[in-house]
Structures are given as C-alpha cells and as structure tokens.
PDB file of C-alpha atoms in Angstrom:
ATOM      1  CA  MET A1247      20.795  59.074 -43.490  1.00 54.00           C
ATOM      2  CA  SER A1248      23.633  58.181 -41.147  1.00 71.00           C
ATOM      3  CA  LEU A1249      25.395  54.849 -41.463  1.00 89.00           C
ATOM      4  CA  SER A1250      26.296  53.434 -38.074  1.00 93.00           C
ATOM      5  CA  PRO A1251      29.882  52.342 -37.365  1.00 94.00           C
ATOM      6  CA  GLU A1252      28.564  48.816 -36.792  1.00 95.00           C
ATOM      7  CA  ALA A1253      26.858  48.740 -40.208  1.00 96.00           C
ATOM      8  CA  ARG A1254      30.024  50.053 -41.874  1.00 95.00           C
ATOM      9  CA  LYS A1255      32.080  47.347 -40.186  1.00 96.00           C
ATOM     10  CA  ILE A1256      29.694  44.587 -41.250  1.00 97.00           C
ATOM     11  CA  LEU A1257      29.516  45.790 -44.857  1.00 98.00           C
ATOM     12  CA  ALA A1258      33.300  46.110 -45.003  1.00 97.00           C
ATOM     13  CA  GLY A1259      33.381  42.341 -44.481  1.00 97.00           C
ATOM     14  CA  ILE A1260      30.930  41.536 -47.288  1.00 98.00           C
ATOM     15  CA  THR A1261      32.201  41.469 -50.874  1.00 98.00           C
ATOM     16  CA  THR A1262      30.410  43.316 -53.634  1.00 98.00           C
ATOM     17  CA  ALA A1263      30.006  39.942 -55.340  1.00 97.00           C
ATOM     18  CA  THR A1264      28.120  38.627 -52.322  1.00 97.00           C
ATOM     19  CA  ILE A1265      25.987  41.766 -52.140  1.00 98.00           C
ATOM     20  CA  THR A1266      24.925  41.338 -55.771  1.00 98.00           C
ATOM     21  CA  THR A1267      23.922  37.751 -54.999  1.00 96.00           C
ATOM     22  CA  VAL A1268      21.919  38.748 -51.922  1.00 97.00           C
ATOM     23  CA  LEU A1269      20.100  41.489 -53.841  1.00 98.00           C
ATOM     24  CA  LEU A1270      19.556  39.224 -56.857  1.00 97.00           C
ATOM     25  CA  LYS A1271      17.646  36.844 -54.608  1.00 96.00           C
ATOM     26  CA  LYS A1272      15.328  39.763 -53.794  1.00 97.00           C
ATOM     27  CA  GLY A1273      14.840  40.577 -57.483  1.00 97.00           C
ATOM     28  CA  LEU A1274      17.357  43.451 -57.803  1.00 98.00           C
ATOM     29  CA  ARG A1275      19.546  42.713 -60.833  1.00 97.00           C
ATOM     30  CA  ASN A1276      20.917  46.142 -61.700  1.00 98.00           C
ATOM     31  CA  VAL A1277      23.062  47.338 -58.793  1.00 98.00           C
ATOM     32  CA  TRP A1278      26.638  47.109 -60.148  1.00 98.00           C
ATOM     33  CA  MET A1279      27.921  50.373 -61.647  1.00 98.00           C
ATOM     34  CA  ARG A1280      29.430  49.803 -65.073  1.00 98.00           C
ATOM     35  CA  GLY A1281      32.737  51.522 -65.778  1.00 97.00           C
ATOM     36  CA  ALA A1282      33.590  52.295 -62.138  1.00 98.00           C
ATOM     37  CA  ARG A1283      36.863  50.462 -61.526  1.00 98.00           C
ATOM     38  CA  PRO A1284      39.538  51.108 -58.884  1.00 98.00           C
ATOM     39  CA  LEU A1285      42.033  53.687 -60.124  1.00 98.00           C
ATOM     40  CA  ARG A1286      44.723  52.219 -57.866  1.00 96.00           C
ATOM     41  CA  PRO A1287      45.182  48.455 -57.373  1.00 94.00           C
ATOM     42  CA  GLY A1288      44.731  47.125 -53.874  1.00 95.00           C
ATOM     43  CA  LEU A1289      42.221  49.640 -52.539  1.00 96.00           C
ATOM     44  CA  PRO A1290      40.435  48.358 -49.431  1.00 96.00           C
ATOM     45  CA  ARG A1291      36.694  47.728 -49.454  1.00 98.00           C
ATOM     46  CA  LEU A1292      34.982  51.014 -48.624  1.00 98.00           C
ATOM     47  CA  VAL A1293      31.442  51.821 -47.546  1.00 98.00           C
ATOM     48  CA  GLY A1294      29.438  55.033 -47.341  1.00 98.00           C
ATOM     49  CA  PRO A1295      26.169  56.828 -48.095  1.00 97.00           C
ATOM     50  CA  ALA A1296      25.952  58.258 -51.598  1.00 98.00           C
ATOM     51  CA  PHE A1297      26.390  61.980 -52.173  1.00 98.00           C
ATOM     52  CA  THR A1298      25.219  62.412 -55.746  1.00 98.00           C
ATOM     53  CA  LEU A1299      26.457  64.804 -58.446  1.00 98.00           C
ATOM     54  CA  ARG A1300      25.195  65.089 -62.018  1.00 98.00           C
ATOM     55  CA  PHE A1301      26.602  66.206 -65.348  1.00 98.00           C
ATOM     56  CA  VAL A1302      24.746  66.566 -68.643  1.00 97.00           C
ATOM     57  CA  PRO A1303      26.204  66.949 -72.152  1.00 96.00           C
ATOM     58  CA  ALA A1304      28.342  70.026 -72.726  1.00 93.00           C
ATOM     59  CA  ARG A1305      26.544  73.140 -73.915  1.00 92.00           C
ATOM     60  CA  GLU A1306      28.882  75.831 -75.105  1.00 89.00           C
ATOM     61  CA  ASP A1307      27.215  78.755 -73.335  1.00 88.00           C
ATOM     62  CA  LEU A1308      27.279  76.920 -69.980  1.00 85.00           C
ATOM     63  CA  ALA A1309      30.304  74.612 -70.060  1.00 72.00           C
ATOM     64  CA  THR A1310      33.025  77.244 -69.758  1.00 84.00           C
ATOM     65  CA  PRO A1311      35.967  77.821 -67.404  1.00 84.00           C
ATOM     66  CA  GLU A1312      33.936  80.701 -65.942  1.00 85.00           C
ATOM     67  CA  SER A1313      31.313  78.189 -64.795  1.00 82.00           C
ATOM     68  CA  TRP A1314      33.778  76.878 -62.213  1.00 79.00           C
ATOM     69  CA  SER A1315      33.054  80.033 -60.184  1.00 83.00           C
ATOM     70  CA  SER A1316      29.284  79.588 -60.400  1.00 87.00           C
ATOM     71  CA  PRO A1317      27.205  78.850 -57.279  1.00 85.00           C
ATOM     72  CA  ILE A1318      26.251  75.645 -59.079  1.00 88.00           C
ATOM     73  CA  SER A1319      29.680  74.148 -59.572  1.00 95.00           C
ATOM     74  CA  THR A1320      31.665  71.099 -58.580  1.00 96.00           C
ATOM     75  CA  ARG A1321      33.596  73.368 -56.210  1.00 96.00           C
ATOM     76  CA  THR A1322      30.456  74.347 -54.323  1.00 97.00           C
ATOM     77  CA  ALA A1323      29.207  70.767 -54.304  1.00 98.00           C
ATOM     78  CA  ILE A1324      32.393  69.532 -52.675  1.00 98.00           C
ATOM     79  CA  GLU A1325      31.908  72.001 -49.827  1.00 98.00           C
ATOM     80  CA  ALA A1326      28.501  70.387 -49.189  1.00 98.00           C
ATOM     81  CA  MET A1327      29.875  66.843 -48.964  1.00 98.00           C
ATOM     82  CA  PRO A1328      29.511  65.405 -45.450  1.00 97.00           C
ATOM     83  CA  GLU A1329      32.316  63.483 -43.815  1.00 96.00           C
ATOM     84  CA  GLY A1330      32.152  59.769 -44.540  1.00 96.00           C
ATOM     85  CA  CYS A1331      30.094  60.014 -47.729  1.00 97.00           C
ATOM     86  CA  ILE A1332      30.978  58.448 -51.062  1.00 98.00           C
ATOM     87  CA  ALA A1333      30.688  60.965 -53.901  1.00 98.00           C
ATOM     88  CA  VAL A1334      28.860  59.272 -56.779  1.00 98.00           C
ATOM     89  CA  VAL A1335      29.068  61.216 -60.024  1.00 98.00           C
ATOM     90  CA  ASP A1336      26.939  60.769 -63.121  1.00 98.00           C
ATOM     91  CA  ALA A1337      29.329  61.623 -65.950  1.00 98.00           C
ATOM     92  CA  MET A1338      27.232  59.859 -68.592  1.00 98.00           C
ATOM     93  CA  GLY A1339      30.086  57.461 -69.325  1.00 98.00           C
ATOM     94  CA  ILE A1340      32.064  60.252 -71.026  1.00 98.00           C
ATOM     95  CA  THR A1341      35.722  59.207 -71.116  1.00 98.00           C
ATOM     96  CA  ASP A1342      37.419  62.156 -72.849  1.00 97.00           C
ATOM     97  CA  ALA A1343      36.788  64.871 -70.227  1.00 98.00           C
ATOM     98  CA  GLY A1344      38.037  64.523 -66.648  1.00 98.00           C
ATOM     99  CA  ILE A1345      35.395  65.471 -64.103  1.00 97.00           C
ATOM    100  CA  PHE A1346      37.783  66.043 -61.165  1.00 97.00           C
ATOM    101  CA  GLY A1347      41.511  66.657 -60.902  1.00 98.00           C
ATOM    102  CA  ASP A1348      44.077  66.709 -58.133  1.00 98.00           C
ATOM    103  CA  ILE A1349      42.976  69.964 -56.486  1.00 98.00           C
ATOM    104  CA  LEU A1350      39.331  68.940 -56.138  1.00 98.00           C
ATOM    105  CA  CYS A1351      40.299  65.471 -54.939  1.00 98.00           C
ATOM    106  CA  ALA A1352      42.675  66.982 -52.383  1.00 98.00           C
ATOM    107  CA  ARG A1353      39.831  69.096 -51.020  1.00 98.00           C
ATOM    108  CA  MET A1354      37.580  66.042 -50.802  1.00 98.00           C
ATOM    109  CA  MET A1355      40.246  64.305 -48.743  1.00 98.00           C
ATOM    110  CA  LYS A1356      40.393  67.300 -46.392  1.00 98.00           C
ATOM    111  CA  ARG A1357      36.619  67.125 -45.959  1.00 98.00           C
ATOM    112  CA  GLY A1358      36.775  63.457 -44.993  1.00 98.00           C
ATOM    113  CA  VAL A1359      35.066  62.070 -48.087  1.00 98.00           C
ATOM    114  CA  THR A1360      35.441  58.280 -48.159  1.00 98.00           C
ATOM    115  CA  ALA A1361      35.766  57.816 -51.923  1.00 98.00           C
ATOM    116  CA  LEU A1362      34.893  59.093 -55.387  1.00 98.00           C
ATOM    117  CA  VAL A1363      32.870  56.854 -57.700  1.00 98.00           C
ATOM    118  CA  THR A1364      32.025  57.770 -61.289  1.00 98.00           C
ATOM    119  CA  ASP A1365      31.244  56.222 -64.656  1.00 98.00           C
ATOM    120  CA  GLY A1366      33.460  58.945 -66.154  1.00 98.00           C
ATOM    121  CA  VAL A1367      37.153  59.727 -65.802  1.00 98.00           C
ATOM    122  CA  VAL A1368      39.502  61.921 -63.790  1.00 98.00           C
ATOM    123  CA  ARG A1369      42.367  64.159 -64.954  1.00 98.00           C
ATOM    124  CA  ASP A1370      45.766  64.989 -63.453  1.00 98.00           C
ATOM    125  CA  VAL A1371      45.982  61.292 -62.638  1.00 98.00           C
ATOM    126  CA  GLU A1372      49.383  61.426 -60.949  1.00 98.00           C
ATOM    127  CA  GLY A1373      48.167  64.254 -58.724  1.00 98.00           C
ATOM    128  CA  VAL A1374      44.904  62.475 -57.990  1.00 98.00           C
ATOM    129  CA  LEU A1375      46.803  59.374 -56.928  1.00 98.00           C
ATOM    130  CA  GLY A1376      49.006  61.585 -54.790  1.00 98.00           C
ATOM    131  CA  THR A1377      46.010  62.841 -52.801  1.00 98.00           C
ATOM    132  CA  ASN A1378      45.316  59.254 -51.649  1.00 98.00           C
ATOM    133  CA  LEU A1379      41.598  59.754 -52.273  1.00 98.00           C
ATOM    134  CA  PRO A1380      40.203  56.321 -53.201  1.00 98.00           C
ATOM    135  CA  VAL A1381      38.749  56.595 -56.706  1.00 98.00           C
ATOM    136  CA  TRP A1382      36.661  54.214 -58.790  1.00 98.00           C
ATOM    137  CA  CYS A1383      36.323  55.486 -62.372  1.00 98.00           C
ATOM    138  CA  ASP A1384      36.589  54.544 -66.045  1.00 98.00           C
ATOM    139  CA  GLY A1385      40.132  55.827 -66.508  1.00 98.00           C
ATOM    140  CA  TYR A1386      41.669  59.243 -67.050  1.00 98.00           C
ATOM    141  CA  ALA A1387      41.922  61.972 -69.668  1.00 98.00           C
ATOM    142  CA  ALA A1388      43.705  65.314 -69.945  1.00 98.00           C
ATOM    143  CA  PRO A1389      40.803  67.610 -71.016  1.00 97.00           C
ATOM    144  CA  PRO A1390      38.725  69.304 -68.282  1.00 96.00           C
ATOM    145  CA  SER A1391      35.083  68.490 -67.623  1.00 95.00           C
ATOM    146  CA  VAL A1392      33.809  71.470 -69.642  1.00 94.00           C
ATOM    147  CA  ALA A1393      35.337  69.941 -72.769  1.00 94.00           C
ATOM    148  CA  GLY A1394      32.513  67.414 -72.792  1.00 96.00           C
ATOM    149  CA  LEU A1395      30.169  67.962 -69.861  1.00 97.00           C
ATOM    150  CA  THR A1396      28.057  70.561 -68.064  1.00 96.00           C
ATOM    151  CA  PHE A1397      27.717  70.286 -64.295  1.00 97.00           C
ATOM    152  CA  VAL A1398      24.106  70.824 -63.228  1.00 97.00           C
ATOM    153  CA  GLY A1399      23.696  69.903 -59.578  1.00 97.00           C
ATOM    154  CA  TRP A1400      23.992  67.615 -56.603  1.00 98.00           C
ATOM    155  CA  GLY A1401      21.822  65.894 -54.028  1.00 98.00           C
ATOM    156  CA  GLU A1402      19.311  64.428 -56.483  1.00 98.00           C
ATOM    157  CA  PRO A1403      18.683  61.017 -58.075  1.00 98.00           C
ATOM    158  CA  ILE A1404      21.215  60.182 -60.789  1.00 98.00           C
ATOM    159  CA  GLY A1405      22.245  57.352 -63.036  1.00 98.00           C
ATOM    160  CA  CYS A1406      25.821  56.123 -62.620  1.00 98.00           C
ATOM    161  CA  GLY A1407      27.053  53.283 -64.763  1.00 98.00           C
ATOM    162  CA  GLY A1408      23.479  52.418 -65.653  1.00 98.00           C
ATOM    163  CA  VAL A1409      22.370  52.192 -62.017  1.00 98.00           C
ATOM    164  CA  ALA A1410      19.788  54.476 -60.380  1.00 98.00           C
ATOM    165  CA  VAL A1411      21.411  56.116 -57.361  1.00 98.00           C
ATOM    166  CA  PHE A1412      19.397  58.126 -54.845  1.00 98.00           C
ATOM    167  CA  PRO A1413      21.028  60.353 -52.236  1.00 97.00           C
ATOM    168  CA  ASN A1414      21.983  58.365 -49.132  1.00 95.00           C
ATOM    169  CA  ASP A1415      21.692  54.978 -50.789  1.00 97.00           C
ATOM    170  CA  ILE A1416      24.594  52.871 -49.563  1.00 98.00           C
ATOM    171  CA  VAL A1417      27.603  52.271 -51.799  1.00 98.00           C
ATOM    172  CA  VAL A1418      30.112  49.465 -51.290  1.00 98.00           C
ATOM    173  CA  ALA A1419      33.258  49.536 -53.434  1.00 98.00           C
ATOM    174  CA  ASP A1420      36.030  46.965 -53.750  1.00 98.00           C
ATOM    175  CA  GLN A1421      38.232  45.348 -56.394  1.00 97.00           C
ATOM    176  CA  ASP A1422      35.161  44.011 -58.245  1.00 98.00           C
ATOM    177  CA  GLY A1423      33.727  47.530 -58.595  1.00 98.00           C
ATOM    178  CA  CYS A1424      30.909  49.454 -56.943  1.00 98.00           C
ATOM    179  CA  VAL A1425      27.554  48.148 -55.805  1.00 98.00           C
ATOM    180  CA  LEU A1426      24.533  50.101 -54.647  1.00 98.00           C
ATOM    181  CA  ILE A1427      22.337  49.027 -51.742  1.00 98.00           C
ATOM    182  CA  PRO A1428      18.961  50.796 -51.700  1.00 97.00           C
ATOM    183  CA  GLN A1429      18.218  52.282 -48.294  1.00 94.00           C
ATOM    184  CA  ALA A1430      15.221  50.003 -47.848  1.00 94.00           C
ATOM    185  CA  MET A1431      17.405  46.912 -48.424  1.00 96.00           C
ATOM    186  CA  LEU A1432      20.202  47.760 -45.990  1.00 97.00           C
ATOM    187  CA  GLU A1433      19.005  45.645 -43.059  1.00 96.00           C
ATOM    188  CA  HIS A1434      18.385  42.689 -45.358  1.00 96.00           C
ATOM    189  CA  VAL A1435      21.911  42.892 -46.778  1.00 97.00           C
ATOM    190  CA  LEU A1436      23.432  43.263 -43.316  1.00 96.00           C
ATOM    191  CA  ASN A1437      21.660  40.111 -42.167  1.00 94.00           C
ATOM    192  CA  GLU A1438      21.830  37.929 -45.264  1.00 96.00           C
ATOM    193  CA  GLY A1439      25.247  39.084 -46.443  1.00 96.00           C
ATOM    194  CA  VAL A1440      27.000  37.819 -43.339  1.00 93.00           C
ATOM    195  CA  GLU A1441      25.295  34.426 -43.650  1.00 94.00           C
ATOM    196  CA  GLN A1442      26.104  34.214 -47.374  1.00 94.00           C
ATOM    197  CA  GLU A1443      29.789  34.875 -46.667  1.00 95.00           C
ATOM    198  CA  ARG A1444      29.826  32.244 -43.900  1.00 95.00           C
ATOM    199  CA  MET A1445      28.127  29.669 -46.123  1.00 96.00           C
ATOM    200  CA  GLU A1446      30.474  30.277 -49.056  1.00 95.00           C
ATOM    201  CA  ALA A1447      33.533  30.061 -46.796  1.00 96.00           C
ATOM    202  CA  TRP A1448      32.263  26.659 -45.621  1.00 97.00           C
ATOM    203  CA  ILE A1449      31.755  25.559 -49.249  1.00 97.00           C
ATOM    204  CA  VAL A1450      35.285  26.670 -50.192  1.00 97.00           C
ATOM    205  CA  ASN A1451      36.637  24.624 -47.304  1.00 97.00           C
ATOM    206  CA  GLU A1452      34.695  21.614 -48.549  1.00 97.00           C
ATOM    207  CA  VAL A1453      36.114  22.082 -52.053  1.00 98.00           C
ATOM    208  CA  ASN A1454      39.636  22.371 -50.649  1.00 98.00           C
ATOM    209  CA  ASN A1455      39.021  19.068 -48.861  1.00 97.00           C
ATOM    210  CA  GLY A1456      38.175  17.392 -52.171  1.00 98.00           C
ATOM    211  CA  ALA A1457      34.366  17.631 -52.330  1.00 96.00           C
ATOM    212  CA  ALA A1458      32.741  17.608 -55.775  1.00 97.00           C
ATOM    213  CA  LEU A1459      30.470  20.478 -56.759  1.00 98.00           C
ATOM    214  CA  PRO A1460      27.197  18.646 -57.562  1.00 97.00           C
ATOM    215  CA  GLY A1461      25.076  18.755 -54.422  1.00 97.00           C
ATOM    216  CA  LEU A1462      27.540  21.118 -52.759  1.00 97.00           C
ATOM    217  CA  TYR A1463      27.126  24.284 -54.797  1.00 96.00           C
ATOM    218  CA  PRO A1464      24.211  24.762 -54.748  1.00 94.00           C
ATOM    219  CA  MET A1465      23.560  22.655 -51.689  1.00 96.00           C
ATOM    220  CA  ASN A1466      21.236  19.670 -51.751  1.00 97.00           C
ATOM    221  CA  ALA A1467      19.293  18.638 -48.654  1.00 97.00           C
ATOM    222  CA  GLU A1468      22.105  16.471 -47.272  1.00 96.00           C
ATOM    223  CA  THR A1469      24.683  19.239 -47.656  1.00 97.00           C
ATOM    224  CA  LYS A1470      22.355  21.777 -46.069  1.00 96.00           C
ATOM    225  CA  ALA A1471      22.003  19.489 -43.080  1.00 96.00           C
ATOM    226  CA  ARG A1472      25.780  19.128 -42.765  1.00 95.00           C
ATOM    227  CA  TYR A1473      26.224  22.885 -43.028  1.00 96.00           C
ATOM    228  CA  ALA A1474      23.552  23.521 -40.373  1.00 95.00           C
ATOM    229  CA  ALA A1475      25.268  21.053 -38.073  1.00 96.00           C
ATOM    230  CA  SER A1476      28.597  22.816 -38.565  1.00 94.00           C
ATOM    231  CA  LYS A1477      27.152  26.011 -37.119  1.00 89.00           C
ATOM    232  CA  LYS A1478      26.113  24.405 -33.861  1.00 84.00           C
TER     233      LYS A1478
END
C-alpha cells in the first residue's frame, strides 16, 4: 500500500493523541504501542506504512552469531524495506538484548526508511543516535539480539507493544509514542483528525480567553453553535 504525499502531510499535522481519540470514537481502544518511546528528544512527527519484523524467544540452536548470515535474518529483511516505510519490530518487550545496532540502523537510513519502532531495545546507542535514524524503543542494552531473541521473519502480522500490526497499516509516531491506524480506517482518520485538531485549537483559545470548562469541553449545544459559527 502506498501512502500519498498528501496523506502523509495531513497525518503529520495530527497528533497521536488526537488519532487515539478519533479511533476511540470508532471503538478502537488498543492502538498505542506500549514501550515505544522516542530515543532522542525532539523528534518530529513521522508517518509511514508498517514494514513488520518478528522475533520469538531465544532458542540456543537458532539464536547464534552464525544466524546473522542466514537468508532469514535482520540483514536480509532490511534489504527488503521499501523507501518511506516505518520498520515495526516485535521484540516481545525484551529489554536486555538489543535488536539493532548502529550498522543496521545506518543501512536503514541509506535505504530511506522513515523510522524504527519497537517494543524492545537497541544497542550501540551512541552509534545509533549518530546515524540520525529516528527510533522509538524501550531503551538500550549492550547484549546482541541473539542473547535473548530469535529472528523469524518479516512481512507478516505481528504484535508490537500489545498492538496488532499488519503489514502496510499506517504508523504515526511523535513525542507521545506510536499509534497504529488500520488501513481500513485511514480515510476516516484523515477526515476526522483534521476536524478534531481544529475543534480542540478553538477550545484552547476559549480557555485562554477565560472560558470555564463545563459546557465547553465537551461542548454543549450552545458551544457547538458558537463553534459552528466560527467556521463560517
């Protein structure tokens, strides 16, 4: 699934907090990925289709340094990542084995990957930061992935931070974390997200002008009428 430049631009102007509200109104409560926090403060809001990767618990006969040369390896998966994607990695919340280090992140940058999102951790943190690849993760650790995880594949449904992620679902990441937009909900979020942001900006302006919250947030009928008039 390709994400149009226009859709990217619109989503880049909608906070993850707003997206969770819009999806909550449609009954989707579990879209925020637990443990995926910005590795570097001040990262811009980023948007992209999910390219999924999956780890399972380490098994000693499979999770070895030799496995890094296997056809099914993180190295091979990175070479399959399309430009503009967000790599979403199911690391099972393991925080004592770094899934990617500086070399792999540098290669992702060269391939035009938008960001890395995982419920696990990275290693070689200074080097990873030096690549300038935007990363949302649960921290960092020195041991390599094979110390606690076995890589098993890419391009399939995964769970990341307790959220079901299917390939090409849309991921939006900002300072509040990472939110998933199911493909089928994209148009709804594009339409309703913009309106939600506009409405909340109007409410903030009202608060700054001294308005009390009851009847304003949420709006009563009178406030809704005033807001509708403000858009004319």
